[in-house]
Coordinates of C-alpha atoms in Angstrom, one line a residue:
X295 CA 0.0 0.3 -0.1
X296 CA 2.7 2.3 1.3
X297 CA 4.4 1.7 -2.5
X298 CA 1.3 2.6 -4.3
X299 CA 1.5 5.9 -2.0
X300 CA 4.8 6.8 -3.7
X301 CA 3.7 5.7 -7.0
X302 CA 0.8 8.5 -7.4
X303 CA 3.5 11.0 -5.5
X304 CA 6.1 10.5 -8.4
X305 CA 3.4 11.0 -10.8
X306 CA 2.2 13.9 -9.3
X307 CA 5.8 14.9 -8.9
X308 CA 6.2 14.2 -12.5
X309 CA 3.2 15.9 -13.6
X310 CA 3.9 19.3 -12.1
X311 CA 7.8 19.2 -13.1
X312 CA 6.2 18.9 -16.6
X313 CA 4.2 21.9 -16.4
X314 CA 7.0 23.8 -14.7
X315 CA 9.4 22.6 -17.7
X316 CA 6.6 22.9 -20.3
X317 CA 4.9 26.3 -19.7
X318 CA 1.5 27.4 -20.7
X319 CA 0.9 25.7 -24.1
X320 CA -1.7 26.4 -27.0
X321 CA -2.1 25.4 -30.6
X322 CA -0.2 28.7 -31.6
X323 CA 2.7 28.7 -28.9
X324 CA 3.8 27.9 -25.6
X325 CA 5.3 30.2 -23.1
X326 CA 7.6 29.7 -19.6
X327 CA 8.2 32.5 -17.0
X328 CA 11.0 33.0 -15.3
X329 CA 12.6 34.9 -12.3
X330 CA 15.7 36.4 -11.9
X331 CA 16.5 36.1 -8.7
X332 CA 15.1 33.0 -6.2
X333 CA 14.5 35.4 -3.4
X334 CA 13.9 39.0 -3.2
X335 CA 14.0 41.8 -0.6
X336 CA 10.7 44.1 -0.1
X337 CA 12.4 47.3 -1.9
X338 CA 14.0 44.9 -5.1
X339 CA 12.5 45.5 -8.9
X340 CA 11.4 42.2 -9.9
X341 CA 12.1 41.0 -13.2
X342 CA 10.2 38.6 -15.0
X343 CA 11.1 36.9 -18.4
X344 CA 8.4 35.0 -20.6
X345 CA 10.3 32.9 -23.0
X346 CA 7.5 32.7 -26.0
X347 CA 8.4 29.8 -28.7
X348 CA 5.9 30.2 -31.6
X349 CA 4.9 27.1 -33.6
X350 CA 5.6 26.8 -37.5
X351 CA 3.9 28.6 -40.0
X352 CA 2.3 30.9 -37.5
X353 CA 2.9 34.5 -36.7
X354 CA 1.9 36.8 -33.5
X355 CA 1.4 40.1 -34.0
X356 CA 3.9 42.7 -32.5
X357 CA 3.9 45.4 -29.3
X358 CA 3.5 48.0 -31.5
X359 CA 1.2 47.7 -34.8
X360 CA 1.1 49.2 -37.7
X361 CA -2.5 48.2 -38.7
X362 CA -4.8 49.6 -36.4
X363 CA -7.0 46.6 -36.5
X364 CA -4.7 43.9 -35.5
X365 CA -4.4 43.0 -31.9
X366 CA -1.2 43.6 -30.6
X367 CA 0.6 41.6 -27.5
X368 CA 0.9 42.4 -24.5
X369 CA 1.9 41.3 -21.3
X370 CA -1.1 41.8 -18.2
X371 CA 0.1 41.4 -14.4
X372 CA -3.2 41.2 -11.9
X373 CA -2.4 41.9 -8.3
X374 CA -3.1 44.0 -5.5
X375 CA 0.3 43.9 -3.9
X376 CA 2.5 44.2 -7.1
X377 CA 2.3 46.8 -10.0
X378 CA 4.2 46.1 -13.2
X379 CA 6.5 49.1 -14.2
X380 CA 7.5 48.3 -17.3
X381 CA 7.8 45.7 -20.0
X382 CA 10.7 45.0 -22.5
X383 CA 9.7 43.3 -25.8
X384 CA 12.7 42.6 -28.6
X385 CA 12.6 44.0 -31.9
X386 CA 10.3 42.4 -33.6
X387 CA 10.1 41.8 -38.0
X388 CA 8.5 43.8 -41.0
X389 CA 6.7 41.0 -43.0
X390 CA 4.3 41.0 -46.1
X391 CA 1.3 38.5 -45.7
X392 CA -1.6 38.1 -48.5
X393 CA -3.5 39.6 -46.5
X394 CA -1.2 43.2 -45.7
X395 CA -1.1 45.7 -48.6
X396 CA 2.1 47.3 -46.8
X397 CA 4.5 45.4 -44.4
X398 CA 3.1 44.6 -41.1
X399 CA 5.2 44.3 -37.7
X400 CA 5.5 40.4 -36.0
X401 CA 7.4 37.8 -34.3
X402 CA 7.9 34.4 -35.5
X403 CA 10.2 31.7 -34.1
X404 CA 11.8 32.1 -30.3
X405 CA 11.3 35.5 -28.8
X406 CA 12.1 36.5 -25.1
X407 CA 10.4 39.7 -23.3
X408 CA 10.4 41.2 -19.7
X409 CA 8.5 42.8 -17.4
X410 CA 9.3 44.5 -14.3
X411 CA 7.3 44.9 -10.8
X412 CA 7.5 46.0 -7.4
X413 CA 5.5 45.5 -4.2
X414 CA 2.9 48.5 -4.2
X415 CA 4.0 48.6 -0.5
X416 CA 6.4 47.0 1.9
X417 CA 5.7 43.5 2.4
X418 CA 6.2 40.9 5.2
X419 CA 8.7 37.9 4.6
X420 CA 6.8 35.1 2.9
X421 CA 5.3 33.6 -0.6
X422 CA 3.4 35.7 -2.5
X423 CA 1.2 34.3 -6.0
X424 CA 0.0 35.9 -9.1
X425 CA -0.7 35.7 -12.3
X426 CA 1.0 37.1 -15.5
X427 CA -0.8 36.7 -19.0
X428 CA 0.2 36.8 -22.4
X429 CA -2.1 38.3 -24.4
X430 CA -1.7 37.5 -28.5
X431 CA -3.1 37.3 -31.8
X432 CA -2.2 34.5 -34.0
X433 CA -2.0 34.3 -37.6
X434 CA -0.6 32.3 -40.7
X435 CA -0.2 33.3 -44.4
X436 CA -3.7 33.7 -44.6
X437 CA -6.0 34.3 -41.9
X438 CA -6.1 35.7 -38.7
X439 CA -7.1 33.4 -35.3
X440 CA -9.3 34.8 -32.3
X441 CA -7.2 36.6 -30.2
X442 CA -6.1 34.5 -27.2
X443 CA -4.7 34.9 -23.2
X444 CA -2.5 32.5 -21.2
X445 CA -1.8 32.5 -17.9
X446 CA 1.3 31.5 -16.1
X447 CA 1.4 32.4 -12.3
X448 CA 4.6 33.6 -10.5
X449 CA 5.6 33.0 -7.3
X450 CA 7.4 35.1 -5.2
X451 CA 9.4 35.1 -1.9
X452 CA 10.1 37.9 0.1
X453 CA 12.5 38.1 2.5
X454 CA 14.1 40.4 5.1
X455 CA 18.0 40.7 4.0
X456 CA 19.8 40.0 0.7
X457 CA 22.3 37.9 1.4
X458 CA 19.4 35.4 0.8
X459 CA 18.9 36.1 -2.5
X460 CA 21.2 35.1 -5.5
X461 CA 20.7 35.3 -9.3
X462 CA 19.1 32.8 -11.7
X463 CA 18.0 32.2 -14.8
X464 CA 21.2 34.6 -16.2
X465 CA 21.0 32.8 -19.6
X466 CA 17.2 33.9 -19.9
X467 CA 17.6 37.4 -18.8
X468 CA 21.0 38.0 -20.8
X469 CA 18.3 38.0 -23.9
X470 CA 16.4 41.0 -22.5
X471 CA 17.6 44.4 -22.8
X472 CA 16.3 45.7 -19.9
X473 CA 17.6 49.6 -20.7
X474 CA 15.2 50.1 -23.3
X475 CA 11.2 50.0 -22.0
X476 CA 8.8 49.2 -25.1
X477 CA 5.8 50.0 -22.5
X478 CA 5.3 51.7 -19.2
X479 CA 2.2 51.4 -16.8
X480 CA 0.7 53.8 -15.3
X481 CA -1.7 52.1 -13.6
X482 CA -1.6 51.5 -9.7
X483 CA -4.1 48.8 -8.7
X484 CA -2.2 46.1 -10.6
X485 CA -5.3 45.2 -12.4
X486 CA -5.1 46.7 -15.8
X487 CA -1.3 47.6 -15.9
X488 CA -1.1 46.4 -19.6
X489 CA 1.3 47.1 -22.4
X490 CA -1.7 47.6 -24.9
X491 CA -2.7 50.7 -23.1
X492 CA 0.9 52.6 -22.9
X493 CA 2.1 51.9 -26.3
X494 CA 2.9 54.5 -28.7
X495 CA 0.5 53.3 -31.1
X496 CA -3.0 53.9 -28.9
X497 CA -0.8 56.3 -26.5
X498 CA -1.6 60.1 -26.4
X499 CA 0.9 60.8 -28.8
X500 CA 0.7 59.6 -32.4
X501 CA 3.9 59.5 -34.2
X502 CA 5.1 62.2 -35.7
X503 CA 4.7 63.4 -39.4
X504 CA 8.0 62.1 -40.5
X505 CA 8.0 58.4 -38.5
X506 CA 4.1 58.4 -40.9
X507 CA 6.7 59.0 -43.9
X508 CA 9.1 56.6 -43.3
X509 CA 6.0 54.1 -42.2
X510 CA 4.1 54.8 -45.6
X511 CA 6.6 55.6 -48.1
X512 CA 9.8 53.9 -47.3
X513 CA 13.2 55.0 -45.9
X514 CA 14.5 55.6 -49.4
X515 CA 11.2 58.3 -49.6
X516 CA 11.6 59.7 -46.1
X517 CA 15.2 60.1 -47.4
X518 CA 14.5 62.4 -50.3
X519 CA 12.2 64.4 -48.2
X520 CA 14.7 64.9 -45.6
X521 CA 16.7 66.3 -47.9
X522 CA 14.9 68.9 -49.9
X523 CA 13.9 69.7 -46.5
X524 CA 17.6 70.8 -45.8
X525 CA 18.0 72.6 -49.0
X526 CA 14.3 74.5 -48.4
X527 CA 15.9 75.4 -44.6
X528 CA 18.6 77.8 -46.7
X529 CA 15.6 80.2 -47.5
X530 CA 15.2 81.0 -43.8
X531 CA 16.2 84.4 -42.3
X532 CA 18.6 82.6 -39.9
X533 CA 20.6 80.9 -42.8
X534 CA 20.0 82.7 -46.4
X535 CA 21.9 85.9 -45.1
X536 CA 24.8 83.8 -44.0
X537 CA 26.0 82.2 -47.2
X538 CA 27.1 85.2 -49.5
X539 CA 29.7 86.0 -46.9
X540 CA 30.7 82.3 -46.3
X541 CA 31.0 81.6 -49.8
X542 CA 32.9 84.8 -50.2
X543 CA 35.3 83.6 -47.4
X544 CA 35.8 80.7 -50.0
X545 CA 36.8 82.0 -52.7
X546 CA 39.0 84.5 -50.6
X547 CA 40.8 81.5 -49.1
X548 CA 40.6 79.1 -52.3
X549 CA 43.6 82.0 -53.8
X550 CA 41.3 81.9 -57.2
X551 CA 41.4 78.1 -57.5
X552 CA 38.5 76.8 -58.3
X553 CA 38.7 73.2 -56.6
X554 CA 40.5 74.7 -53.5
X555 CA 37.2 76.5 -53.0
X556 CA 34.8 73.8 -53.9
X557 CA 37.2 71.2 -51.3
X558 CA 36.4 74.1 -49.1
X559 CA 32.9 74.2 -49.6
X560 CA 33.2 70.0 -49.1
X561 CA 35.0 70.5 -45.6
X562 CA 32.1 73.2 -44.8
X563 CA 28.9 70.8 -45.1
X564 CA 31.2 67.9 -43.3
X565 CA 31.1 70.3 -40.6
X566 CA 27.3 70.8 -41.2
X567 CA 27.2 67.1 -40.6
X568 CA 28.6 66.5 -38.0
X569 CA 26.9 68.4 -35.7
X570 CA 23.6 67.1 -36.8
X571 CA 24.8 63.8 -37.2
X572 CA 25.7 63.8 -33.4
X573 CA 22.1 64.9 -32.6
X574 CA 21.5 62.1 -34.4
X575 CA 23.3 59.0 -32.2
X576 CA 22.5 61.0 -29.3
X577 CA 19.0 61.3 -30.0
X578 CA 19.3 57.2 -31.1
X579 CA 20.9 56.4 -27.9
X580 CA 18.4 57.7 -25.3
X581 CA 16.3 55.1 -26.6
X582 CA 12.7 55.7 -26.5
X583 CA 13.2 58.2 -23.7
X584 CA 12.2 61.2 -25.9
X585 CA 9.3 59.3 -27.4
X586 CA 8.0 57.9 -24.5
X587 CA 8.1 61.9 -23.0
X588 CA 5.8 63.2 -26.0
X589 CA 3.5 61.1 -24.3
X590 CA 2.8 63.1 -21.5
X591 CA -0.3 65.9 -22.6
X592 CA 1.4 68.4 -20.8
X593 CA 4.7 67.9 -22.9
X594 CA 3.0 67.9 -26.2
X595 CA 1.5 71.7 -24.7
X596 CA 4.7 72.9 -24.2
X597 CA 5.7 71.9 -27.7
X598 CA 3.1 73.5 -29.4
X599 CA 3.8 76.4 -27.4
X600 CA 7.5 76.4 -28.4
X601 CA 6.3 76.3 -31.7
X602 CA 3.7 79.0 -31.3
X603 CA 6.2 81.5 -29.7
X604 CA 8.5 80.8 -32.9
X605 CA 5.8 81.2 -35.0
X606 CA 4.9 84.9 -33.7
X607 CA 8.6 85.9 -33.5
X608 CA 8.6 85.0 -37.3
X609 CA 5.4 88.0 -37.3
X610 CA 7.8 90.3 -35.5
X611 CA 6.6 90.4 -32.3
X612 CA 9.9 89.7 -30.7
X613 CA 13.1 88.4 -32.1
X614 CA 15.2 85.3 -30.9
X615 CA 18.9 86.5 -31.3
X616 CA 21.8 84.3 -31.5
X617 CA 24.4 85.6 -28.6
X618 CA 26.9 88.1 -31.0
X619 CA 30.2 85.6 -29.8
X620 CA 28.6 82.8 -31.4
X621 CA 27.6 84.5 -35.0
X622 CA 30.9 85.5 -34.8
X623 CA 32.1 82.0 -34.5
X624 CA 31.1 81.4 -37.5
X625 CA 32.1 84.1 -39.2
X626 CA 36.0 84.4 -38.3
X627 CA 38.6 84.7 -40.5
X628 CA 39.9 80.8 -40.1
X629 CA 41.9 79.9 -43.3
X630 CA 42.2 76.7 -44.5
X631 CA 40.3 73.5 -44.7
X632 CA 40.0 73.3 -40.6
X633 CA 38.9 76.6 -40.5
X634 CA 35.5 75.8 -43.1
X635 CA 35.1 72.3 -41.4
X636 CA 34.8 74.6 -38.0
X637 CA 32.5 77.5 -39.6
X638 CA 30.1 74.0 -40.5
X639 CA 30.7 73.0 -36.3
X640 CA 29.0 76.1 -35.5
X641 CA 26.6 77.3 -38.1
X642 CA 23.9 74.7 -36.7
X643 CA 23.7 76.4 -33.5
X644 CA 23.2 79.5 -35.4
X645 CA 20.4 78.6 -37.8
X646 CA 18.7 76.8 -34.5
X647 CA 15.9 79.6 -34.2
X648 CA 14.5 78.8 -37.7
X649 CA 15.8 75.0 -38.4
X650 CA 14.5 73.6 -34.3
X651 CA 11.3 72.8 -35.3
X652 CA 12.4 70.4 -38.7
X653 CA 15.0 69.4 -36.0
X654 CA 12.7 68.7 -33.2
X655 CA 10.4 66.8 -35.5
X656 CA 13.5 64.8 -36.7
X657 CA 14.8 63.8 -33.1
X658 CA 11.5 62.8 -31.8
X659 CA 11.2 60.0 -34.8
X660 CA 14.8 58.5 -34.2
X661 CA 14.4 58.6 -30.1
X662 CA 11.4 56.1 -30.9
X663 CA 13.4 54.1 -33.3
X664 CA 16.4 53.4 -31.0
X665 CA 18.9 52.9 -33.9
X666 CA 21.8 54.8 -34.0
X667 CA 23.1 53.9 -37.7
X668 CA 19.5 55.5 -38.9
X669 CA 19.9 58.3 -37.2
X670 CA 23.1 59.0 -38.3
X671 CA 22.2 58.2 -41.8
X672 CA 18.9 60.8 -41.2
X673 CA 21.1 63.8 -39.7
X674 CA 23.5 63.5 -41.8
X675 CA 21.3 63.7 -44.9
X676 CA 19.5 66.6 -44.0
X677 CA 22.9 68.2 -43.3
X678 CA 23.8 67.6 -47.1
X679 CA 20.8 69.4 -47.7
X680 CA 21.8 72.5 -46.1
X681 CA 25.5 72.1 -47.1
X682 CA 24.6 71.1 -50.7
X683 CA 24.5 74.9 -52.3
X684 CA 27.5 76.4 -50.4
X685 CA 29.2 73.6 -52.3
X686 CA 27.9 74.6 -56.1
X687 CA 28.2 78.6 -55.2
X688 CA 31.8 77.9 -54.0
X689 CA 32.9 76.7 -57.3
X690 CA 32.5 80.3 -58.2
X691 CA 32.4 83.4 -56.1
X692 CA 30.8 85.4 -58.7
X693 CA 27.8 83.4 -58.3
X694 CA 27.1 85.5 -55.2
X695 CA 26.1 87.7 -57.3
X696 CA 23.5 85.9 -58.8
X697 CA 21.6 85.6 -55.7
X698 CA 18.9 87.8 -54.5
X699 CA 20.1 90.0 -51.9
X700 CA 18.7 89.8 -48.5
X701 CA 15.9 92.2 -48.0
X702 CA 12.1 93.0 -48.0
X703 CA 11.3 89.7 -49.6
X704 CA 12.7 87.9 -46.4
X705 CA 10.3 89.4 -44.3
X706 CA 7.8 87.8 -46.5
X707 CA 9.5 84.5 -46.4
X708 CA 9.1 84.9 -42.7
X709 CA 5.3 85.4 -42.6
X710 CA 5.3 81.8 -44.8
X711 CA 7.4 80.8 -42.2
X712 CA 5.2 81.6 -39.0
X713 CA 2.3 80.2 -40.6
X714 CA 3.9 77.1 -40.9
X715 CA 5.2 77.2 -37.5
X716 CA 1.4 77.3 -36.1
X717 CA 0.3 74.9 -38.8
X718 CA 2.9 72.6 -36.7
X719 CA 1.8 73.9 -33.2
X720 CA -2.3 72.9 -34.3
X721 CA -0.7 69.6 -35.6
X722 CA 1.4 68.3 -33.1
X723 CA -1.9 68.9 -30.4
X724 CA -3.9 66.6 -32.9
X725 CA -3.4 63.9 -30.3
X726 CA -5.5 66.1 -28.0
X727 CA -8.3 67.0 -30.8
X728 CA -10.9 64.6 -31.0
X729 CA -10.6 63.2 -34.6
X730 CA -13.4 64.3 -36.4
X731 CA -12.8 68.1 -35.5
X732 CA -9.1 68.0 -36.0
X733 CA -10.1 66.8 -39.5
X734 CA -12.0 69.9 -40.0
X735 CA -9.8 72.6 -38.2
X736 CA -6.7 71.4 -39.8
X737 CA -8.1 72.0 -43.9
X738 CA -9.4 75.4 -42.5
X739 CA -6.4 76.7 -41.0
X740 CA -4.7 75.5 -44.3
X741 CA -7.1 77.4 -46.4
X742 CA -7.0 80.4 -43.6
X743 CA -3.3 80.5 -43.8
X744 CA -3.8 81.1 -48.2
X745 CA -6.1 83.5 -48.0
X746 CA -3.6 85.8 -45.6
X747 CA -1.0 85.5 -48.0
X748 CA -3.6 86.8 -50.8
X749 CA -5.6 89.0 -48.8
X750 CA -3.6 90.8 -46.0
X751 CA -0.1 90.3 -46.0
X752 CA 2.2 92.4 -48.3
X753 CA 5.5 91.7 -47.1
X754 CA 7.9 91.2 -49.7
X755 CA 5.4 92.7 -52.2
X756 CA 8.2 94.7 -54.1
X757 CA 10.2 91.4 -55.4
X758 CA 7.9 90.3 -58.5
X759 CA 9.5 86.8 -57.8
X760 CA 8.7 86.7 -54.1
X761 CA 5.2 88.0 -55.0
X762 CA 4.7 85.0 -57.9
X763 CA 6.4 82.8 -55.5
X764 CA 3.8 83.8 -52.5
X765 CA 0.6 83.6 -55.1
X766 CA 1.5 79.9 -56.1
X767 CA 2.2 78.6 -52.3
X768 CA -1.1 80.7 -51.1
X769 CA -3.2 79.0 -54.3
X770 CA -1.9 75.5 -53.2
X771 CA -2.9 75.9 -49.7
X772 CA -6.1 76.9 -50.3
X773 CA -6.9 74.2 -53.1
X774 CA -5.0 71.3 -50.9
X775 CA -7.1 72.8 -47.5
X776 CA -10.4 72.6 -50.0
X777 CA -9.4 69.3 -51.3
X778 CA -8.6 67.8 -47.5
X779 CA -12.0 69.2 -46.6
X780 CA -14.3 67.2 -49.6
X781 CA -16.4 64.6 -48.3
X782 CA -14.8 60.6 -49.0
X783 CA -16.9 59.3 -52.1
X784 CA -18.7 56.4 -51.1
X785 CA -18.2 53.2 -53.5
X786 CA -21.3 51.1 -54.0
X787 CA -20.4 48.2 -51.9
X788 CA -22.3 44.3 -51.0
X789 CA -25.5 44.9 -49.5
X790 CA -25.4 42.9 -46.3
X791 CA -28.1 41.4 -44.0
X792 CA -26.4 41.8 -40.9
X793 CA -27.1 38.7 -38.9
X794 CA -26.1 37.1 -35.4
X795 CA -26.9 34.2 -34.5
X796 CA -27.4 30.4 -36.2
X797 CA -31.5 30.7 -36.0
X798 CA -31.7 33.8 -38.0
X799 CA -29.0 32.9 -40.6
X800 CA -31.4 29.6 -41.1
X801 CA -34.3 31.7 -41.2
X802 CA -33.0 34.0 -43.5
X803 CA -31.8 31.0 -45.8
X804 CA -35.2 29.5 -45.7
X805 CA -37.0 32.4 -46.5
X806 CA -35.3 34.1 -49.3
X807 CA -34.6 30.3 -51.4
X808 CA -31.5 32.1 -53.4
X809 CA -28.1 30.8 -53.5
X810 CA -26.4 32.1 -50.1
X811 CA -23.1 33.6 -49.5
X812 CA -21.9 34.1 -45.7
X813 CA -19.0 36.4 -44.8
X814 CA -17.6 35.8 -41.5
X815 CA -15.8 38.8 -39.8
X816 CA -14.2 40.5 -36.8
X817 CA -13.1 43.9 -35.9
X818 CA -9.7 42.1 -35.1
X819 CA -9.2 40.9 -38.7
X820 CA -7.2 43.1 -41.1
X821 CA -7.9 40.7 -44.4
X822 CA -11.5 41.3 -43.2
X823 CA -11.4 44.9 -43.6
X824 CA -9.4 44.4 -47.0
X825 CA -12.0 42.0 -48.6
X826 CA -14.7 45.1 -47.2
X827 CA -12.2 47.9 -49.1
X828 CA -10.9 46.0 -52.3
X829 CA -13.1 42.9 -53.4
X830 CA -16.6 43.8 -52.3
X831 CA -16.7 47.3 -53.7
X832 CA -15.4 45.8 -57.3
X833 CA -18.8 46.6 -59.7
X834 CA -18.5 42.9 -61.1
X835 CA -19.0 41.6 -58.0
X836 CA -21.5 44.3 -56.3
X837 CA -23.7 43.6 -59.5
X838 CA -23.4 39.9 -59.3
X839 CA -23.9 39.9 -55.6
X840 CA -27.7 41.5 -56.5
X841 CA -28.9 37.4 -56.7
X842 CA -27.4 35.8 -54.2
X843 CA -28.9 36.0 -50.4
X844 CA -25.9 38.3 -48.9
X845 CA -25.1 37.9 -44.9
X846 CA -22.5 38.9 -42.8
X847 CA -22.0 37.7 -39.4
X848 CA -20.1 39.4 -36.7
X849 CA -17.3 37.2 -34.4
X850 CA -15.5 40.3 -32.9
X851 CA -16.6 38.5 -29.4
X852 CA -16.9 34.3 -29.9
X853 CA -19.7 32.3 -31.2
X854 CA -19.4 28.9 -30.4
X855 CA -22.7 28.2 -31.7
X856 CA -21.8 29.9 -35.1
X857 CA -18.4 28.5 -35.3
X858 CA -18.9 25.1 -34.6
X859 CA -21.9 25.2 -37.5
X860 CA -19.7 26.4 -40.3
X861 CA -16.4 25.1 -39.1
X862 CA -14.9 28.9 -38.3
X863 CA -11.2 28.3 -37.4
X864 CA -9.6 32.0 -38.6
X865 CA -10.8 34.7 -40.0
X866 CA -12.0 36.3 -43.0
X867 CA -14.0 33.1 -43.9
X868 CA -17.0 33.0 -47.2
X869 CA -18.9 30.2 -47.4
X870 CA -21.4 29.7 -50.4
X871 CA -24.9 27.6 -49.7
X872 CA -27.2 26.1 -51.9
X873 CA -31.4 27.7 -51.2
X874 CA -31.3 24.7 -48.8
X875 CA -28.3 25.9 -46.8
X876 CA -26.1 23.1 -48.3
X877 CA -22.5 24.5 -48.5
X878 CA -20.3 24.3 -51.5
X879 CA -17.2 23.6 -50.0
X880 CA -15.1 23.6 -52.8
X881 CA -16.1 27.6 -52.8
X882 CA -15.0 28.2 -49.5
X883 CA -12.8 31.2 -49.2
X884 CA -9.8 31.8 -46.2
X885 CA -8.2 35.0 -46.4
X886 CA -8.2 37.7 -48.9
X887 CA -8.8 37.2 -51.9
X888 CA -8.6 39.8 -54.8
X889 CA -12.1 40.6 -56.9
X890 CA -10.9 38.9 -60.2
X891 CA -10.5 35.8 -58.0
X892 CA -13.4 36.5 -55.9
X893 CA -15.7 36.5 -59.2
X894 CA -14.6 33.1 -60.3
X895 CA -15.9 31.6 -56.8
X896 CA -19.2 33.8 -57.4
X897 CA -20.0 33.1 -61.3
X898 CA -19.0 29.3 -60.1
X899 CA -22.1 29.6 -57.6
X900 CA -24.0 30.8 -60.3
X901 CA -23.1 27.8 -62.7
X902 CA -23.7 25.3 -59.9
X903 CA -27.5 27.0 -59.5
X904 CA -28.1 26.8 -62.8
X905 CA -27.1 23.5 -63.8
X906 CA -29.6 22.4 -61.1

């Protein structure tokens, strides 16, 4: 009898050990949780690692998604004695799938993520348990599956002296970069401390325009935009007056030699590039600190006020002057290539009052990205845009006489830049303004800015070239703003019956006596939205659907009766039935289908019904 008891005990022990070894498992992934110490004192920051192994042929969405319809991966901790401080996710991959128009952020294979936790208040010695939950959505190449949550229990032992604790699981924790948090918990109750509430996709602040440009158009397009932006910054009142002085210096130092003057122009541009590239690398090395700071509404308002102040300075309300000693540094008669390099190093500070907002926008993006190489590249490109005119103009000092002289037209340029700064201030406040209101207010501001330039502003009117330039800018602003206010045209789409239960679906099938098309969708299903946007708006498909009983079923919240009846594993799914409710299984659609292919399905359905 005693032997049997030992055997049962041994089996139970093996079972418990297997749970600890293999962690929490699902059909898509499994994960194990680990602590960084065997024991903790009450003042310690507790670090938890989640080792996630994603099974073959599946991927899960990243902790930050670039498509709002996708469910992001997050970690939650529920406890009244502990609160979560930060989460630490590894870099994700950008992959393209059949159901996406652009690359999306995903994880594949094995990843290790971390969580830092602290006691809410000092705790007496003892063992404490609380659950850590992994929330995720798994997809394969064609469909996405319902969001899932796996839970594991963390057991923490609190002791009175740190001499009793020691580091453990160092091999796992070495794979986590705890210097760069990817989410910060702001909740104190420990019940809602989720990464999904704190990542930048749903934070109070949205990506700045440069970040959006890089995501939408790619790095090459962003580099071109930044380079052209650098060129345009030469027209600002802080930079333009320096061009004749600087290029004349190249001509004097070059001793009449074109090649020497060009080389001095190159060294000058390189000096500028050093100043800005160092800024870029510094922003990247600080990680997400700048980005996290900009999630605070107070910081957003302060930045908007700074831009507003800079804008009013362009209108002459006050003047920002660089200290005379610093301004003179850029124009001292230094000889040789080193002198040109040094002049380039200092000109970035002299130009700061005018180019600051553009540089700040770029700094924000680079800080969020956290990649020093990319930070260096983007700021190097900006400085090359600023420095390129000097290289070309230094080839001949006589070309200086062809440049328009600084005068009243520069005051007009200041007005344009002032209006741009006001627009940037308004755009910075976008996360704090209701979306529908901003969609109207911002285009109206653009229209009013154009009207102001045409009807009210008279600065620079003595310069015909500037007057024509201003008119083009004003008309373009009015046209752009008006176009933005134009209501979006709604394409004709398939006319769906929205049904929510097996009974209502069966009733519709029996009463209509038509061939049936049922579209199963969910709000978290990106491919479903692709079908709605591109396939169900196709004129041929709309026309073919008019002779079909078209039903749409929302599975955002799981409905086992429907999923079991129609054998729904993932979404999207479209099924085709005859008037008796029998499915043509060979016509079933899983995943996104382009209009041409979907039309073949509808024609096949029509042929089946005709043959019968």
